[in-house]
Short mmCIF file of C-alpha atoms in Angstrom, two decimals:
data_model
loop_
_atom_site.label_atom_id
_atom_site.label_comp_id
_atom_site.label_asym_id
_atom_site.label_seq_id
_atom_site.Cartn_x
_atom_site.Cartn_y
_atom_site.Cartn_z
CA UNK L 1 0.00 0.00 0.00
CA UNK L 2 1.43 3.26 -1.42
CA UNK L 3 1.64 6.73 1.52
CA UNK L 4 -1.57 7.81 -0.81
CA UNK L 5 -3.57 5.02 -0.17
CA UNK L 6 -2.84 5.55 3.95
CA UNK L 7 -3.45 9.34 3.78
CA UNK L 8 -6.73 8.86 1.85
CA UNK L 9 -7.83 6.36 4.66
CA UNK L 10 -6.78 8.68 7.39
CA UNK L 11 -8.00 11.65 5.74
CA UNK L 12 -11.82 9.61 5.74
CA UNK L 13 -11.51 8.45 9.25
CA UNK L 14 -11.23 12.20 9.96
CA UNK L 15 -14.65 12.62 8.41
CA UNK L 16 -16.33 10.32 9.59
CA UNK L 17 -15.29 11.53 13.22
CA UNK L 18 -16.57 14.60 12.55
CA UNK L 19 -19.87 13.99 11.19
CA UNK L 20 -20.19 11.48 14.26
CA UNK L 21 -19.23 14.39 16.58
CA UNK L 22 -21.63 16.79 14.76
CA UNK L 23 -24.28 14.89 15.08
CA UNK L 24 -23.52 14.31 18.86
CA UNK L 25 -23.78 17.99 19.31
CA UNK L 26 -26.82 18.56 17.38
CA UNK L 27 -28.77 15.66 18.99
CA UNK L 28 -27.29 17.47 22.85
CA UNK L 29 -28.26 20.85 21.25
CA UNK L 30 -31.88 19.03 20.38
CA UNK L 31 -32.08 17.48 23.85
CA UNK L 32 -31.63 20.98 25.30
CA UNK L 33 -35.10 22.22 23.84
CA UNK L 34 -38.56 21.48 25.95
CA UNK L 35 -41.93 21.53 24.51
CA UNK L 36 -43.65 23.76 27.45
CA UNK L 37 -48.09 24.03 27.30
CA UNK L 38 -48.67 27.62 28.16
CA UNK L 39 -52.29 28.22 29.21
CA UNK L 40 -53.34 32.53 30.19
CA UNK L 41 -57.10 31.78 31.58
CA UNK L 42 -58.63 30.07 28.72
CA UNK L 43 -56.15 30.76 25.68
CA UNK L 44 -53.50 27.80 25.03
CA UNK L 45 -50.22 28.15 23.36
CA UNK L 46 -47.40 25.78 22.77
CA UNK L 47 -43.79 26.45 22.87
CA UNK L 48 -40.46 25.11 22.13
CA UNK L 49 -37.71 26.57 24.93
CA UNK L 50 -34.15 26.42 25.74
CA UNK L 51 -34.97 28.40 29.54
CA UNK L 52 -33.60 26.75 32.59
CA UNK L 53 -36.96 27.62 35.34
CA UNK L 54 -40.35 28.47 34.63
CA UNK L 55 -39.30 32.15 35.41
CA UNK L 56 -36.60 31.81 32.69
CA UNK L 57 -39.27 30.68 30.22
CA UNK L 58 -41.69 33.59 31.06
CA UNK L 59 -38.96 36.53 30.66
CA UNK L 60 -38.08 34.92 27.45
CA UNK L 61 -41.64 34.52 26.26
CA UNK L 62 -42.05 38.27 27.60
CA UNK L 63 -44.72 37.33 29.68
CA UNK L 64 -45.13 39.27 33.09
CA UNK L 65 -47.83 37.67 36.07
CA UNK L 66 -49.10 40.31 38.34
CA UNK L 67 -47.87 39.88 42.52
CA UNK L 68 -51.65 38.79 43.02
CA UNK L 69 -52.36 36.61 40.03
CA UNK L 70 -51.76 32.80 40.03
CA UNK L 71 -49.39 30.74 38.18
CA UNK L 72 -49.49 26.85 39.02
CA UNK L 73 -45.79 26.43 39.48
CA UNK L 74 -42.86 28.27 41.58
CA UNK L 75 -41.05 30.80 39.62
CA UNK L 76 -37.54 29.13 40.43
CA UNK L 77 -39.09 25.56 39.43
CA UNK L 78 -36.77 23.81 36.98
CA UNK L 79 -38.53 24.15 33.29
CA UNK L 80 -39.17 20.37 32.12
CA UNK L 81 -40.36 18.76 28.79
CA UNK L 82 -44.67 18.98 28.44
CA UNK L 83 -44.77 21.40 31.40
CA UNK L 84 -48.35 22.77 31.08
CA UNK L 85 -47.66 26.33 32.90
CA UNK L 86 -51.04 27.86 34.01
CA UNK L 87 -51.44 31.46 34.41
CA UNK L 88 -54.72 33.36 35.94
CA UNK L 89 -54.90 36.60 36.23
CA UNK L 90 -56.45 38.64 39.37
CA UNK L 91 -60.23 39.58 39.06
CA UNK L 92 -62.29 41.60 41.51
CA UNK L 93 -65.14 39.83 43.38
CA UNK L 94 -67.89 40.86 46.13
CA UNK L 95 -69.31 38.80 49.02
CA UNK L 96 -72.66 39.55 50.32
CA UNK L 97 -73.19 37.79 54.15
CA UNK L 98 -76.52 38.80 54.98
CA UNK L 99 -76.47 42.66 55.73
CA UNK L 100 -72.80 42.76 55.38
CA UNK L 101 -71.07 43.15 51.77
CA UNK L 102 -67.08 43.41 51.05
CA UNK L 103 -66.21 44.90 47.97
CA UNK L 104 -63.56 44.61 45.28
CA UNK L 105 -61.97 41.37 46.89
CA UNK L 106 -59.00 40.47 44.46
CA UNK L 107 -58.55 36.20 43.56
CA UNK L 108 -57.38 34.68 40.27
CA UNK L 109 -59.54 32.32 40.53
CA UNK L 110 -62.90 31.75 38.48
CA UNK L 111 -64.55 29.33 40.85
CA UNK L 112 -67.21 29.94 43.81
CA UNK L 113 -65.05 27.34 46.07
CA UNK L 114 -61.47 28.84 44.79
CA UNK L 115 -62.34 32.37 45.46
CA UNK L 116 -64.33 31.64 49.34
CA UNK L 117 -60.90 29.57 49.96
CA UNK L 118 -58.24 31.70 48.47
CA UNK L 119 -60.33 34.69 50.43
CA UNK L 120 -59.90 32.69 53.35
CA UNK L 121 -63.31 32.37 53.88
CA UNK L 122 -64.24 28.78 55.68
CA UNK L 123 -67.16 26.77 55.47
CA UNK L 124 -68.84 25.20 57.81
CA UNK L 125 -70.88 21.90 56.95
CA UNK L 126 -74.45 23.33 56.53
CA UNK L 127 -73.19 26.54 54.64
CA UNK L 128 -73.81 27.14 51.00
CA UNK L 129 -73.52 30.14 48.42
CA UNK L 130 -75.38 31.22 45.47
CA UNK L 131 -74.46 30.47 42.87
CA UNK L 132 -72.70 26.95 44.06
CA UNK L 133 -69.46 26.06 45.27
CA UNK L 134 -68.79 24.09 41.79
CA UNK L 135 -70.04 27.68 39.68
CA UNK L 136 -67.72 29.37 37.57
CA UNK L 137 -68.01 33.12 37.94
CA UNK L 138 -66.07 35.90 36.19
CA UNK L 139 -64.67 39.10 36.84
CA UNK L 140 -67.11 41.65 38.78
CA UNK L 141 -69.96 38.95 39.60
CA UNK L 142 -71.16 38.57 43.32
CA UNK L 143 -70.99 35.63 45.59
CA UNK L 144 -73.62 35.71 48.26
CA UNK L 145 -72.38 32.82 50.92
CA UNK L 146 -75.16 31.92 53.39
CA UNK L 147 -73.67 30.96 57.30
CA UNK L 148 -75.96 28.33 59.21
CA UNK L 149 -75.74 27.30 62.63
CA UNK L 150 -78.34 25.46 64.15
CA UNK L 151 -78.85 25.53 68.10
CA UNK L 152 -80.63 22.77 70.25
CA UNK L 153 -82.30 24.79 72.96
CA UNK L 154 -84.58 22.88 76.50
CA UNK L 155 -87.47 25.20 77.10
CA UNK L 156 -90.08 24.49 79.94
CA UNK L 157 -93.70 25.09 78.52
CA UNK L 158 -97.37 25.17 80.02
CA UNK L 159 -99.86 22.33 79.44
CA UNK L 160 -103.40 23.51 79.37
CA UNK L 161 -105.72 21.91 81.66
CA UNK L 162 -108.85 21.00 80.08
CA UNK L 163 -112.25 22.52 81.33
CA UNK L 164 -115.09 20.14 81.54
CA UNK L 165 -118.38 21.80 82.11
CA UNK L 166 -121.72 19.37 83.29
CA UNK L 167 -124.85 20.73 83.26
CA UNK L 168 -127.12 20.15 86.90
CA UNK L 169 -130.17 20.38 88.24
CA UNK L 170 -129.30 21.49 91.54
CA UNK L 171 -127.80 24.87 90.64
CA UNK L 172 -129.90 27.78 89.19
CA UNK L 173 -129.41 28.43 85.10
CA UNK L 174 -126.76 30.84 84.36
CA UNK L 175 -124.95 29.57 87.81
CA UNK L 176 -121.34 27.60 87.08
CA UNK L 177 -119.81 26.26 90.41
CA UNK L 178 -116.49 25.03 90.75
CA UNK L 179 -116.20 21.10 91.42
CA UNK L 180 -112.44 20.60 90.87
CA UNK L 181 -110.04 23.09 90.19
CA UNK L 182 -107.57 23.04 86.84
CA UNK L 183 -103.99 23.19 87.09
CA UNK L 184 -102.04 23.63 84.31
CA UNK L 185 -99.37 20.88 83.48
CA UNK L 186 -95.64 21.30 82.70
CA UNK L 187 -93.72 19.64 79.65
CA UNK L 188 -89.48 19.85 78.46
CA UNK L 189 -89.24 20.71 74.58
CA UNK L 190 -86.48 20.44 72.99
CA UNK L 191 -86.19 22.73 70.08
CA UNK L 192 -83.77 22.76 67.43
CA UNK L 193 -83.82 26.57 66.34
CA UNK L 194 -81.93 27.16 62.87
CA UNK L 195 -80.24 30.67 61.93
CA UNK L 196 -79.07 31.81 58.36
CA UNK L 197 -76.26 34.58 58.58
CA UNK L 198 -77.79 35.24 62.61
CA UNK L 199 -81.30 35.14 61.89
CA UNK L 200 -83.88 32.39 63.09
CA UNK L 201 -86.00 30.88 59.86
CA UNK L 202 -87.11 27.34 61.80
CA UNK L 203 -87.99 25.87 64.78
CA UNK L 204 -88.37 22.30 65.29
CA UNK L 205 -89.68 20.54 68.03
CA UNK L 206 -86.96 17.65 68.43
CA UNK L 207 -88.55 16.00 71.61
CA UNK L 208 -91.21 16.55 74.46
CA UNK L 209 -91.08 14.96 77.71
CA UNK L 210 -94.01 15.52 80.06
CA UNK L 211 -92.93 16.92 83.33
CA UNK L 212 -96.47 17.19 85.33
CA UNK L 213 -99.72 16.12 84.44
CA UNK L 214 -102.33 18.81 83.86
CA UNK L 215 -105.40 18.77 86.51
CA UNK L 216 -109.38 18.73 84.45
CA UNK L 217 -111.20 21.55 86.05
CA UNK L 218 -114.54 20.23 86.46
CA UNK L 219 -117.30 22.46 86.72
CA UNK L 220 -121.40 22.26 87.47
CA UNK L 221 -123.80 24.87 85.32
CA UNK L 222 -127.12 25.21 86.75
CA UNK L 223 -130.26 24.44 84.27
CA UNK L 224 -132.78 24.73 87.15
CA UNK L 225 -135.56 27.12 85.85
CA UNK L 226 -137.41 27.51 89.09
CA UNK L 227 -137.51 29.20 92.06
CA UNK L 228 -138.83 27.98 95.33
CA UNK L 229 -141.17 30.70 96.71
CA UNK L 230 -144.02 31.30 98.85
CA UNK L 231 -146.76 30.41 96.42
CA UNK L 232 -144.48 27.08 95.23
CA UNK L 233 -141.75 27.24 92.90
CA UNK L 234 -141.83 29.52 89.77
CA UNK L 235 -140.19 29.50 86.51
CA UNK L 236 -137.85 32.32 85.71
CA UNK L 237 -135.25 33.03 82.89
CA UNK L 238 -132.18 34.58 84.32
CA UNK L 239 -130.94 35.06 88.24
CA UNK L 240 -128.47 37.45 89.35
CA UNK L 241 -126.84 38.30 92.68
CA UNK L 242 -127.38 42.05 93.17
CA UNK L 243 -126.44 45.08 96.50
CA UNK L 244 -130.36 45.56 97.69
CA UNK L 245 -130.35 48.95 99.62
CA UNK L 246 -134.09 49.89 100.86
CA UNK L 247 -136.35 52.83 100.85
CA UNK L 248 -139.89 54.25 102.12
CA UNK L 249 -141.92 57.33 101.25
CA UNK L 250 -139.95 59.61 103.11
CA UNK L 251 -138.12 62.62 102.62
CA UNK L 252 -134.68 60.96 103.48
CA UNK L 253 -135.38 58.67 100.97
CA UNK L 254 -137.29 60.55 98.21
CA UNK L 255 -136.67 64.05 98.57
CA UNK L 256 -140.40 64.70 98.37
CA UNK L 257 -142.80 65.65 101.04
CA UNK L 258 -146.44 65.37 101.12
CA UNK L 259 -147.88 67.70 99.02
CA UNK L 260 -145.91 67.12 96.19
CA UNK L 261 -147.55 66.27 93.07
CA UNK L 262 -144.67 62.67 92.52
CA UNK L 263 -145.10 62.36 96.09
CA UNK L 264 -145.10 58.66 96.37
CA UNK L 265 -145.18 58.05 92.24
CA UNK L 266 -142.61 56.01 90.98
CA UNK L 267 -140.87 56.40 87.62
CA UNK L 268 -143.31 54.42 85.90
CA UNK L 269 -146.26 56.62 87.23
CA UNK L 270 -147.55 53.38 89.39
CA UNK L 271 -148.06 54.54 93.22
CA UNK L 272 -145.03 53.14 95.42
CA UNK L 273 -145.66 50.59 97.54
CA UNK L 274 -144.10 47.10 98.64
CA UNK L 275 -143.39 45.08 95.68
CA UNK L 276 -142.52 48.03 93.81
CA UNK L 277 -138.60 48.40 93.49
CA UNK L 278 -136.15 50.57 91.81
CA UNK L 279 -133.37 49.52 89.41
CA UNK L 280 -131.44 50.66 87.08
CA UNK L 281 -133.01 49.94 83.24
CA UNK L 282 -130.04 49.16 81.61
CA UNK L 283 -129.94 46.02 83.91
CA UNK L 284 -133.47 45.14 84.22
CA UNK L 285 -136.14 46.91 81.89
CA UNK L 286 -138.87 48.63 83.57
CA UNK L 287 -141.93 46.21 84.07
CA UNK L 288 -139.75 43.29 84.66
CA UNK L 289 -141.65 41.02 87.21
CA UNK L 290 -139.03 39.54 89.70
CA UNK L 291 -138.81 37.67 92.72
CA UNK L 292 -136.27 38.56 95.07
CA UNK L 293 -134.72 36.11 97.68
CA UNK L 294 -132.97 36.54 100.67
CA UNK L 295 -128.89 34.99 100.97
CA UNK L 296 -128.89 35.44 104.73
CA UNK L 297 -131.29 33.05 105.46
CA UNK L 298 -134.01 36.11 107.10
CA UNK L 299 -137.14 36.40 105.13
CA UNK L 300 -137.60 36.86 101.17
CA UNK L 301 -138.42 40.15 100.16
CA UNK L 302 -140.49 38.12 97.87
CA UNK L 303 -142.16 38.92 94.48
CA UNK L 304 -141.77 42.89 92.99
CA UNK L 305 -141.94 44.67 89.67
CA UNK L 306 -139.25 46.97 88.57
CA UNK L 307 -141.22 49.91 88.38
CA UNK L 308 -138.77 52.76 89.81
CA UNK L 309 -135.42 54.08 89.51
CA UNK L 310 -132.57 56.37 91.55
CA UNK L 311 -129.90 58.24 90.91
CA UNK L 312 -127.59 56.16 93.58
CA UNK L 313 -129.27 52.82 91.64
CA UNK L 314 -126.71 51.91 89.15
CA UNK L 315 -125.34 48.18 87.70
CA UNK L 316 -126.51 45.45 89.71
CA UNK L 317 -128.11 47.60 92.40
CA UNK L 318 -131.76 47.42 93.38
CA UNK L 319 -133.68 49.41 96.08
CA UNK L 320 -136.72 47.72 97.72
CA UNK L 321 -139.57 49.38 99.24
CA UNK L 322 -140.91 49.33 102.62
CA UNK L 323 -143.53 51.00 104.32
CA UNK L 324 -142.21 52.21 106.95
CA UNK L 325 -138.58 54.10 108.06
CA UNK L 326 -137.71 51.63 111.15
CA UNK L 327 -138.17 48.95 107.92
CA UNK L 328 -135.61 50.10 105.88
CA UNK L 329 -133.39 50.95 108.78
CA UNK L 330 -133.92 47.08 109.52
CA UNK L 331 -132.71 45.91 106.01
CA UNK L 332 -129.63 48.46 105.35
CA UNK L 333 -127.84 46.92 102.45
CA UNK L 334 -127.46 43.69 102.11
CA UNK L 335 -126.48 41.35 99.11
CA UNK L 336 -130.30 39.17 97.13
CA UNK L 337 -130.84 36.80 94.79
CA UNK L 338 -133.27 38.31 92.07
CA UNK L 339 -134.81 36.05 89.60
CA UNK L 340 -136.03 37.46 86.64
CA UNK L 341 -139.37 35.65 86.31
CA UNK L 342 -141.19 34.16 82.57
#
């Protein structure tokens, strides 16, 4: 083999090497180069980049995030092959809490649940917003986040007693006497009481526990229509205990002396005598036919029409006549029965 032949072999070798070492190079120089995902709120891009960090990549890319925005990785984090970078910008939000409302409240984020949480705002387990936690919202809209609490509160209440009314014989109609008196029972509630942002929309009565008993007031009313009297007993419609005072046909007890033309004429131009009593009209009507009965056990005044009145004779008053003054001296004032006869 001639020097020619050598050189021409050594002279190839040298190619070769070369190319091989190119194409080392290029392949490193390739290797270097990333394919990064860049996503700004909803607009994605893809890039090719020889940066070192994700900062790196944005400074090259001219891209600049705001101190409040969000990107999803650290600035400093080492740039790798199908990074998908994502970058939000801030937005202004308000948050209504019943009465109270906070303005311009700056997130990135374009998600009810984000936003409350990136705004610190916590949860509890029966909270909820409008619109929901899962909404997407955008920049300017209003979140209105509702606070419940519910409270579980013991409160002693009243039981009613129940009235039972019989009707009897042995008591004059219109009379109600007392057999048994009522007393009202106790019982424990337990009330679960539920608030929205502090104020109370439910109650709900969780459990009752009877404490004491209520007590039935039992009562008699009278349906006896008569009246036991001197000529055997009467039928009336309507009894009333009423202050009897008494009067005669003097001047202490008219004002009139003999002589004058009402001497001894009642209101209803009938001539006084006994039977004849005064009362006032609004009570008992004028011509009303009555027997009156004594509570003190002396004798009934008896049977009398209202036929008079008296200024002094007002409500459940009545004023008897007597014939003489040591009479109504005798009587005074004194509490009667007086039946309103049929």
């Amino acid at each position: 083999m001639d020097k020619y032949t050598v050189k021409n072999k050594q002279w190839m070798k040298g190619i070769i090497l070369f190319a091989i070492i190119s194409l080392i190079g290029l392949g490193m120089v390739i290797g270097l180069s990333k394919d990064v995902i860049l996503q700004v709120e909803d607009d994605i891009t893809e890039f090719s980049s020889y940066a070192g960090t994700v900062g790196e990549f944005l400074i090259s890319k001219g891209i600049q995030t705001e101190s409040n925005g969000y990107i999803n990785y650290p600035l400093d984090t080492k740039l790798e092959d199908n990074m998908h970078l994502v970058i939000k910008e801030p937005k202004s939000y308000t948050i209504e809490i019943g009465d109270e409302v906070k303005e311009d409240l700056i997130s990135p984020h374009d998600t009810v649940e984000l936003v409350l949480k990136d705004l610190d705002f916590e949860l509890g387990s029966l909270d909820y917003t409008e619109p929901e936690l899962d909404s997407k919202i955008k920049d300017g809209d209003k979140i209105k986040l509702f606070q419940v609490r519910e409270v579980v509160e013991e409160i002693e209440k009243s039981i009613p007693y129940e009235e039972i009314v019989k009707n009897t014989s042995q008591l004059d109609k219109g009379v109600t006497r007392i057999v048994q008196k009522g007393k009202n029972g106790k019982k424990l509630e337990k009330i679960k009481q539920k608030y929205i942002n502090d104020e109370l929309v439910s109650e709900d009565i969780i459990e009752e526990k009877i404490i004491e008993q209520p007590v039935k007031e039992m009562a008699e009313r009278g349906t006896r229509q008569m009246v036991a009297t001197s000529r055997g007993n009467t039928k009336f419609k309507k009894a009333m205990t009423m202050n009897a005072s008494a009067y005669d046909l003097s001047y202490q007890s008219t004002g009139k002396r003999p002589g004058d033309p009402y001497y001894g004429i009642t209101a209803s131009g009938t001539k006084a005598r006994p039977g004849a009593v005064a009362v006032d009209p609004r009570v008992i009507p004028l011509g009303t036919k009555l027997y009156i009965e004594s509570l003190d056990g002396t004798k009934d005044y008896g049977y009398a029409t209202a036929e008079d009145t008296g200024g002094a004779i007002k409500g459940k008053k009545i004023d008897l006549f007597f014939e003489t003054r040591n009479q109504v001296r005798s009587f005074g004032r004194r509490n009667v029965k007086v039946y309103i006869l049929d």
